[in-house]
Short mmCIF file of C-alpha atoms and ligand atoms in Angstrom, two decimals:
data_model
loop_
_atom_site.label_atom_id
_atom_site.label_comp_id
_atom_site.label_asym_id
_atom_site.label_seq_id
_atom_site.Cartn_x
_atom_site.Cartn_y
_atom_site.Cartn_z
CA MET A 17 -0.08 -0.05 -0.04
CA ILE A 18 1.73 4.05 -1.04
CA ARG A 19 0.52 6.48 1.24
CA SER A 20 -1.21 9.06 -0.11
CA GLU A 21 1.94 11.20 0.53
CA ASP A 22 4.55 9.37 -1.66
CA LEU A 23 2.66 9.06 -4.38
CA PRO A 24 4.51 9.80 -7.58
CA LEU A 25 2.78 12.83 -8.30
CA PHE A 26 1.71 14.32 -4.88
CA GLN A 27 5.89 14.35 -4.28
CA ALA A 28 6.14 16.49 -8.03
CA PHE A 29 3.21 19.27 -7.03
CA PRO A 30 3.49 19.22 -4.02
CA GLY A 31 0.58 21.73 -4.54
CA LEU A 32 -1.87 18.67 -5.62
CA GLY A 33 -0.84 16.52 -2.69
CA ARG A 34 -2.77 19.23 -0.69
CA ALA A 35 -5.62 19.66 -2.26
CA ILE A 36 -6.60 16.40 -3.65
CA GLU A 37 -7.59 14.36 -1.36
CA HIS A 38 -6.78 9.88 -2.14
CA LEU A 39 -7.65 7.05 -0.61
CA PRO A 40 -5.62 4.42 -0.65
CA LEU A 41 -7.36 1.25 -1.36
CA GLY A 42 -5.30 -0.77 -3.65
CA ASN A 43 -1.72 -2.55 -3.95
CA PHE A 44 0.62 -0.86 -5.45
CA PRO A 45 3.29 -0.92 -7.15
CA THR A 46 2.02 -3.98 -9.46
CA PRO A 47 3.89 -5.91 -10.60
CA VAL A 48 5.27 -6.04 -14.87
CA GLU A 49 6.32 -9.83 -15.85
CA ARG A 50 8.35 -10.76 -18.61
CA LEU A 51 5.73 -12.85 -20.82
CA ASP A 52 8.38 -15.25 -21.76
CA ARG A 53 6.16 -17.88 -23.70
CA LEU A 54 4.16 -16.21 -24.84
CA GLY A 55 6.87 -14.19 -26.42
CA THR A 56 8.60 -17.16 -28.29
CA ALA A 57 5.38 -18.55 -29.35
CA TYR A 58 5.82 -15.14 -31.56
CA GLY A 59 9.97 -15.04 -31.87
CA ASN A 60 10.09 -11.93 -29.93
CA GLN A 61 11.50 -12.21 -26.14
CA SER A 62 10.61 -8.48 -25.50
CA ILE A 63 6.83 -8.37 -24.61
CA PHE A 64 6.08 -7.66 -20.49
CA ILE A 65 2.61 -7.76 -19.88
CA LYS A 66 1.91 -4.89 -16.08
CA ARG A 67 0.04 -6.45 -14.36
CA ASP A 68 -3.14 -3.70 -13.10
CA ASP A 69 -5.21 -6.99 -12.73
CA ARG A 70 -3.40 -7.66 -9.88
CA SER A 71 -4.43 -3.70 -8.00
CA GLY A 72 -6.53 -4.56 -5.70
CA ARG A 73 -7.83 -7.12 -2.64
CA LEU A 74 -11.56 -6.57 -3.29
CA TYR A 75 -11.37 -5.85 -7.08
CA GLY A 76 -8.29 -5.39 -9.81
CA GLY A 77 -8.62 -3.89 -13.00
CA ASN A 78 -8.03 -0.06 -13.27
CA LYS A 79 -10.70 1.19 -12.41
CA VAL A 80 -9.32 0.86 -8.69
CA ARG A 81 -6.33 3.67 -9.59
CA LYS A 82 -8.89 6.08 -10.24
CA LEU A 83 -11.40 5.11 -6.70
CA GLU A 84 -8.76 6.56 -4.80
CA PHE A 85 -9.31 9.98 -6.16
CA LEU A 86 -12.62 9.76 -7.20
CA LEU A 87 -14.09 8.20 -3.53
CA GLY A 88 -11.01 9.47 -1.88
CA LYS A 89 -13.55 13.41 -3.13
CA ILE A 90 -16.77 11.41 -1.65
CA ARG A 91 -14.83 10.70 1.52
CA ALA A 92 -13.80 13.56 2.02
CA SER A 93 -17.03 15.50 1.30
CA GLY A 94 -18.84 13.67 3.57
CA SER A 95 -21.84 12.72 1.87
CA GLN A 96 -23.21 9.01 2.43
CA ALA A 97 -24.28 7.64 -0.93
CA LEU A 98 -23.54 7.91 -4.23
CA ILE A 99 -23.92 7.19 -7.40
CA THR A 100 -22.19 6.02 -11.19
CA PHE A 101 -22.90 4.78 -14.07
CA GLY A 102 -22.01 2.06 -17.45
CA TYR A 103 -23.44 -0.97 -18.62
CA ALA A 104 -25.21 -3.55 -17.28
CA GLY A 105 -21.79 -5.79 -17.21
CA SER A 106 -19.34 -2.71 -16.10
CA ASN A 107 -17.15 -3.67 -14.38
CA HIS A 108 -16.67 0.28 -13.55
CA ALA A 109 -20.28 -0.19 -11.63
CA LEU A 110 -18.41 -3.08 -10.23
CA ALA A 111 -15.30 -1.74 -8.70
CA THR A 112 -16.93 1.25 -7.57
CA ALA A 113 -20.15 -1.34 -5.65
CA LEU A 114 -17.60 -3.16 -3.73
CA TYR A 115 -15.29 -0.53 -2.94
CA SER A 116 -18.52 1.86 -1.49
CA GLN A 117 -19.59 -0.49 0.42
CA GLN A 118 -15.69 -1.34 2.06
CA LEU A 119 -15.91 2.43 3.07
CA GLY A 120 -19.40 2.15 3.96
CA LEU A 121 -21.01 4.66 1.46
CA HIS A 122 -23.75 3.81 -0.16
CA CYS A 123 -24.19 2.91 -4.51
CA GLN A 124 -26.37 3.41 -6.72
CA THR A 125 -25.92 2.32 -9.89
CA TYR A 126 -27.81 3.18 -13.43
CA LEU A 127 -26.84 0.71 -16.03
CA LEU A 128 -27.82 0.62 -19.65
CA PRO A 129 -28.28 -2.09 -21.58
CA GLN A 130 -25.58 -3.97 -23.26
CA ALA A 131 -24.79 -7.35 -25.21
CA ASN A 132 -24.93 -10.66 -23.01
CA ALA A 133 -21.55 -12.59 -21.89
CA ASN A 134 -21.16 -14.56 -18.80
CA TYR A 135 -19.73 -11.81 -16.56
CA VAL A 136 -22.92 -9.85 -16.67
CA ARG A 137 -23.82 -12.60 -14.98
CA LYS A 138 -21.79 -12.30 -12.73
CA ASN A 139 -21.09 -8.83 -12.61
CA LEU A 140 -24.74 -7.57 -12.01
CA LEU A 141 -25.24 -10.25 -8.67
CA TRP A 142 -21.83 -9.61 -7.00
CA SER A 143 -22.33 -6.40 -7.56
CA TRP A 144 -25.69 -6.75 -5.43
CA GLN A 145 -24.00 -8.64 -3.01
CA ALA A 146 -21.72 -5.64 -2.56
CA GLY A 147 -25.16 -4.12 -1.67
CA ALA A 148 -25.56 -1.64 -4.39
CA GLU A 149 -28.64 -0.43 -5.57
CA ILE A 150 -28.80 -1.64 -9.32
CA ILE A 151 -31.13 1.07 -11.33
CA PRO A 152 -31.58 -0.46 -14.89
CA CYS A 153 -32.69 1.23 -17.75
CA ARG A 154 -34.00 0.71 -21.49
CA HIS A 155 -31.82 3.91 -22.43
CA MET A 156 -29.93 6.94 -22.49
CA ALA A 157 -33.35 8.93 -22.48
CA ASP A 158 -34.79 6.42 -19.96
CA LEU A 159 -31.62 7.01 -17.46
CA LEU A 160 -31.73 10.64 -17.82
CA LEU A 161 -35.19 10.38 -16.69
CA ARG A 162 -34.17 8.79 -13.68
CA LEU A 163 -31.82 9.56 -12.50
CA SER A 164 -32.81 13.66 -13.15
CA ARG A 165 -35.91 12.11 -10.67
CA ALA A 166 -33.69 10.96 -8.50
CA GLN A 167 -32.08 13.57 -8.19
CA PHE A 168 -34.58 16.16 -7.89
CA LEU A 169 -35.79 14.69 -4.82
CA ALA A 170 -32.20 14.39 -3.29
CA TRP A 171 -31.93 17.78 -3.26
CA LEU A 172 -36.10 19.10 -2.46
CA GLU A 173 -34.88 17.19 0.63
CA THR A 174 -30.94 17.54 1.87
CA GLY A 175 -30.54 20.89 -0.48
CA GLN A 176 -27.60 18.89 -2.15
CA ILE A 177 -27.48 16.52 -4.90
CA ARG A 178 -25.86 12.47 -4.29
CA PRO A 179 -22.78 13.05 -5.96
CA MET A 180 -21.62 11.25 -9.26
CA ILE A 181 -18.44 8.67 -10.95
CA PRO A 182 -18.65 9.58 -14.34
CA PRO A 183 -18.85 5.79 -16.72
CA GLY A 184 -16.24 4.48 -16.07
CA GLY A 185 -13.82 7.07 -14.10
CA SER A 186 -13.01 9.25 -16.39
CA SER A 187 -12.72 12.05 -15.24
CA PRO A 188 -10.00 14.80 -14.84
CA LEU A 189 -10.02 13.61 -10.91
CA GLY A 190 -10.67 9.81 -11.80
CA THR A 191 -7.71 9.90 -14.96
CA LEU A 192 -5.41 10.70 -11.87
CA GLY A 193 -4.81 7.71 -11.37
CA TYR A 194 -2.96 6.87 -14.52
CA ILE A 195 -0.73 9.59 -14.50
CA ASN A 196 0.33 7.92 -11.39
CA ALA A 197 0.36 5.18 -13.24
CA ALA A 198 2.63 5.96 -15.38
CA PHE A 199 5.55 7.63 -12.72
CA GLU A 200 4.87 3.87 -11.61
CA LEU A 201 6.19 2.26 -14.60
CA HIS A 202 9.23 5.15 -15.95
CA GLU A 203 10.28 3.79 -12.30
CA GLN A 204 10.35 0.09 -12.85
CA ILE A 205 11.98 0.89 -16.13
CA GLU A 206 14.26 2.82 -14.30
CA SER A 207 15.30 0.31 -11.86
CA GLY A 208 15.45 -1.75 -14.48
CA GLN A 209 12.04 -4.32 -14.31
CA LEU A 210 11.94 -3.61 -17.59
CA PRO A 211 13.82 -2.13 -20.96
CA LEU A 212 11.51 0.83 -22.18
CA PRO A 213 8.88 -0.28 -24.11
CA SER A 214 8.80 1.73 -27.39
CA ARG A 215 5.23 0.28 -28.22
CA ILE A 216 2.26 0.24 -25.32
CA TYR A 217 -0.89 -2.42 -25.69
CA VAL A 218 -3.94 -1.01 -23.74
CA PRO A 219 -7.91 -0.39 -24.42
CA LEU A 220 -9.93 2.85 -25.33
CA GLY A 221 -12.91 3.02 -24.15
CA SER A 222 -14.23 5.91 -20.87
CA LEU A 223 -10.56 7.84 -21.74
CA GLY A 224 -9.03 8.06 -18.33
CA THR A 225 -6.99 5.37 -18.56
CA VAL A 226 -4.70 5.93 -21.64
CA ALA A 227 -5.39 10.42 -21.38
CA GLY A 228 -3.95 9.20 -17.83
CA LEU A 229 -0.83 7.78 -18.92
CA LEU A 230 -0.23 10.20 -21.77
CA ILE A 231 -0.01 12.38 -19.90
CA GLY A 232 2.39 11.10 -17.13
CA PHE A 233 4.74 10.41 -19.67
CA LYS A 234 4.40 13.53 -21.13
CA LEU A 235 5.47 14.90 -17.86
CA ARG A 236 8.73 12.37 -17.46
CA LYS A 237 9.71 13.05 -21.17
CA LEU A 238 9.27 8.91 -21.98
CA PRO A 239 9.90 8.37 -25.61
CA ILE A 240 6.69 5.87 -25.79
CA THR A 241 3.85 5.15 -28.50
CA ILE A 242 -0.02 4.25 -27.15
CA HIS A 243 -1.37 1.38 -28.41
CA ALA A 244 -4.79 2.90 -27.73
CA VAL A 245 -7.44 0.04 -28.81
CA ARG A 246 -10.46 0.87 -29.81
CA VAL A 247 -13.22 -0.55 -27.30
CA VAL A 248 -16.01 0.92 -27.56
CA HIS A 249 -18.11 3.17 -30.37
CA GLY A 250 -15.55 5.54 -32.82
CA THR A 251 -18.93 9.10 -31.51
CA PHE A 252 -17.44 8.45 -27.47
CA ALA A 253 -13.80 7.30 -28.54
CA ASN A 254 -11.75 9.33 -31.29
CA GLY A 255 -8.84 11.51 -31.71
CA VAL A 256 -10.94 14.54 -30.41
CA SER A 257 -12.53 12.53 -27.24
CA VAL A 258 -8.41 12.01 -26.45
CA ARG A 259 -7.82 15.17 -26.36
CA GLN A 260 -10.42 16.94 -24.53
CA LEU A 261 -9.96 14.99 -21.17
CA LEU A 262 -5.94 15.66 -21.81
CA THR A 263 -7.05 19.31 -22.14
CA ARG A 264 -9.67 19.19 -19.43
CA THR A 265 -6.96 17.03 -16.50
CA VAL A 266 -4.24 19.89 -17.78
CA ASP A 267 -6.59 22.82 -16.83
CA PHE A 268 -7.92 21.27 -13.58
CA LEU A 269 -4.45 20.36 -12.35
CA GLN A 270 -3.10 23.47 -13.52
CA ARG A 271 -5.42 25.43 -11.58
CA ILE A 272 -5.25 23.24 -8.13
CA ASP A 273 -1.58 24.33 -8.75
CA PRO A 274 0.02 27.21 -11.19
CA ALA A 275 3.37 24.77 -11.35
CA PHE A 276 1.91 22.32 -13.00
CA PRO A 277 2.76 22.09 -16.78
CA ARG A 278 1.39 23.94 -20.31
CA LEU A 279 1.83 20.22 -22.03
CA LYS A 280 1.51 20.37 -25.72
CA TRP A 281 1.04 16.74 -27.29
CA THR A 282 1.62 16.41 -31.58
CA GLY A 283 -0.99 13.42 -32.09
CA ALA A 284 2.02 11.43 -32.81
CA GLU A 285 1.88 9.94 -29.00
CA TRP A 286 -0.94 7.25 -29.59
CA ILE A 287 -2.23 5.95 -32.41
CA ILE A 288 -6.23 4.32 -32.12
CA ARG A 289 -6.42 1.37 -33.41
CA PRO A 290 -9.92 0.61 -34.27
CA GLU A 291 -9.44 -2.17 -36.41
CA PHE A 292 -10.39 -4.97 -33.55
CA PHE A 293 -13.06 -3.60 -31.95
CA GLY A 294 -15.55 -5.61 -34.71
CA SER A 295 -19.19 -5.21 -34.37
CA GLY A 296 -20.52 -3.70 -31.14
CA TYR A 297 -19.34 -3.03 -28.10
CA ALA A 298 -18.71 -5.96 -25.95
CA ARG A 299 -19.29 -8.05 -28.93
CA PHE A 300 -16.81 -10.73 -28.17
CA THR A 301 -14.34 -11.36 -31.50
CA PRO A 302 -12.96 -14.68 -32.44
CA ALA A 303 -9.40 -12.61 -32.69
CA GLY A 304 -9.98 -11.00 -29.11
CA CYS A 305 -10.74 -14.99 -27.95
CA GLN A 306 -8.57 -16.53 -29.60
CA ALA A 307 -5.57 -13.59 -28.28
CA MET A 308 -7.86 -14.56 -24.75
CA ARG A 309 -7.49 -18.09 -24.98
CA GLN A 310 -3.39 -18.18 -26.33
CA LEU A 311 -2.27 -16.39 -23.05
CA GLN A 312 -4.58 -18.59 -21.40
CA GLU A 313 -2.90 -21.27 -22.08
CA LEU A 314 0.51 -20.26 -22.41
CA GLU A 315 0.82 -17.44 -19.44
CA GLY A 316 -1.67 -18.92 -17.57
CA ILE A 317 -3.62 -15.50 -17.33
CA GLN A 318 -7.19 -14.54 -17.77
CA LEU A 319 -8.47 -11.67 -19.55
CA ASP A 320 -11.47 -10.92 -21.15
CA GLY A 321 -13.74 -10.44 -23.84
CA THR A 322 -14.63 -6.64 -24.27
CA TYR A 323 -11.05 -4.55 -22.91
CA THR A 324 -8.41 -6.95 -22.70
CA ALA A 325 -8.98 -9.73 -25.37
CA LYS A 326 -9.07 -6.96 -27.85
CA THR A 327 -5.93 -5.93 -27.05
CA LEU A 328 -3.73 -8.66 -27.04
CA ALA A 329 -5.14 -9.18 -30.15
CA ALA A 330 -3.40 -5.69 -31.64
CA LEU A 331 -0.41 -7.06 -29.96
CA LEU A 332 -0.67 -10.08 -31.46
CA GLU A 333 -0.96 -9.03 -34.60
CA ASP A 334 1.64 -6.82 -34.57
CA MET A 335 3.72 -9.78 -33.89
CA ARG A 336 2.93 -11.76 -36.54
CA THR A 337 3.64 -8.91 -39.46
CA ARG A 338 6.50 -6.57 -38.07
CA PRO A 339 10.04 -9.06 -36.94
CA GLU A 340 10.92 -5.61 -35.70
CA LEU A 341 8.37 -5.17 -33.42
CA GLY A 342 10.85 -3.45 -30.38
CA PRO A 343 9.79 -3.95 -26.42
CA SER A 344 6.35 -4.20 -26.32
CA LEU A 345 4.22 -3.52 -23.30
CA PHE A 346 0.73 -4.96 -22.75
CA TRP A 347 -1.48 -3.01 -20.47
CA ASN A 348 -3.34 -6.13 -18.49
CA THR A 349 -6.87 -3.54 -17.40
CA PHE A 350 -9.11 -6.48 -16.51
CA SER A 351 -9.80 -7.97 -12.26
CA SER A 352 -8.11 -11.63 -12.49
CA GLN A 353 -9.44 -11.61 -8.29
CA PRO A 354 -11.83 -14.56 -8.32
CA GLU A 355 -15.80 -13.78 -6.93
CA PRO A 356 -16.60 -14.63 -4.28
CA ILE A 357 -17.63 -18.88 -3.19
CA GLY A 358 -21.29 -18.72 -4.00
CA LEU A 359 -22.75 -16.06 -5.92
CA SER A 360 -23.84 -18.29 -9.11
CA ALA A 361 -26.13 -20.00 -6.87
CA ILE A 362 -27.91 -16.56 -6.02
CA ALA A 363 -31.58 -16.93 -7.58
CA TYR A 364 -30.98 -13.53 -10.13
CA GLN A 365 -34.77 -13.33 -9.34
CA ARG A 366 -33.82 -11.28 -6.38
CA LEU A 367 -32.15 -8.56 -8.17
CA PRO A 368 -34.75 -5.72 -10.03
CA ALA A 369 -36.97 -7.20 -13.42
CA GLY A 370 -35.24 -4.46 -15.49
CA VAL A 371 -31.98 -7.18 -15.14
CA HIS A 372 -33.04 -10.68 -15.00
CA ARG A 373 -33.29 -10.51 -18.95
CA TYR A 374 -29.61 -11.42 -18.98
CA PHE A 375 -30.32 -14.64 -17.35
CA GLU A 376 -33.12 -15.92 -19.15
CA GLU A 377 -31.42 -15.13 -22.64
CA ASP A 378 -28.13 -16.83 -24.65
CA ILE A 379 -24.99 -15.17 -24.33
CA GLN A 380 -23.07 -15.20 -27.08
CA PRO A 381 -21.68 -17.89 -28.91
CA LEU A 382 -17.86 -16.69 -28.36
CA ASP A 383 -18.52 -16.13 -24.76
CA PHE A 384 -15.92 -19.56 -23.05
CA GLU A 385 -15.71 -18.20 -20.15
CA ARG A 386 -17.56 -18.89 -17.17
C1 LIG B 5 -12.81 0.64 -17.96
C2 LIG B 5 -12.00 -1.16 -18.64
C3 LIG B 5 -11.12 -0.09 -19.63
C4 LIG B 5 -11.34 0.30 -20.51
O1 LIG B 5 -10.39 2.01 -19.54
P1 LIG B 5 -10.63 3.09 -20.08
O2 LIG B 5 -9.97 4.20 -18.42
O3 LIG B 5 -12.17 3.71 -19.39
O4 LIG B 5 -11.47 3.99 -21.29
C5 LIG B 5 -10.15 -0.99 -19.56
N1 LIG B 5 -10.80 -2.97 -19.52
C6 LIG B 5 -10.96 -3.21 -18.88
C7 LIG B 5 -10.76 -4.48 -18.65
C8 LIG B 5 -12.03 -2.50 -18.59
O5 LIG B 5 -12.92 -2.42 -16.56
#
């Protein structure tokens, strides 16, 4: 566990450390490992993995770093409850539910429809078990109506609205988690745990992971190209939206600490890779599933079909087609923490009726997870 005052971002900019709340929730630094067997299979001995799947005891993956700041702020505000959003199987909604429960905060999650998969069932049951209040929404307009009604009532009752965490935790505040992650990787490079990677492969979803890494690498002047493998529709994740989050985050930090530099990006620092997306968000792809199987068989590491499988598929494709690919790092953003025993024995009928369909309808044919 890293104490808040030892966070590299706060050491570099003490003004930020004095103003920004941070809760140590996870286990950092996460390990870096060489993927020996996978590398050998592709004739490249310099393939590494960043094990953010092991970022937390309750639940790992990339949301823990964001929640340390997001929940830190909410806790410090004295609020007893919070609201977040996602698709039905959202890992973010689950992570938020679990860490909220640990902090004694009531968590409401507004969920939108998505393609069915085994992990959707698992995450719904797990969130429910963690005490989350699940609010299924039929579509975005339905969500907005329910949310504004609830916030209006809260405001009438208490004079305040409930604090909200945006989808994926990707506000400027949540993005700070991945600025620190970039610093953490830099220290691991300096101490010889891995060579300077020329490329990093990471999913591009709600953008906070990629934006945080871009800011951190820029601050440390690390010449690493981020291959941002797009796993959501291009209307949400594109060059303009990445730049917007970069600007918002830098502005946010400069307002708090004027010593924070006015960073600029040429656009060569990241490459959005759209070609592994397939037919939609959370729709598994053959290339992704094959990548997932290969990592499981060779290295014993479990990925997910929505985010990390598509991302690894990009790295494998590049290894196949470019023998000169330099040292490369696959950033594992999926939690490898096992679900509690007995979870699948919970009767889904106890959950709100709006999510029963995920337990009654078929899962997509490519899904072989359990
Ligand atoms: C949320 C999530 C992502 C996407 O990260 P963003 O910061 O939202 O772009 C990637 N992988 C997994 C496993 C996730 O749950």
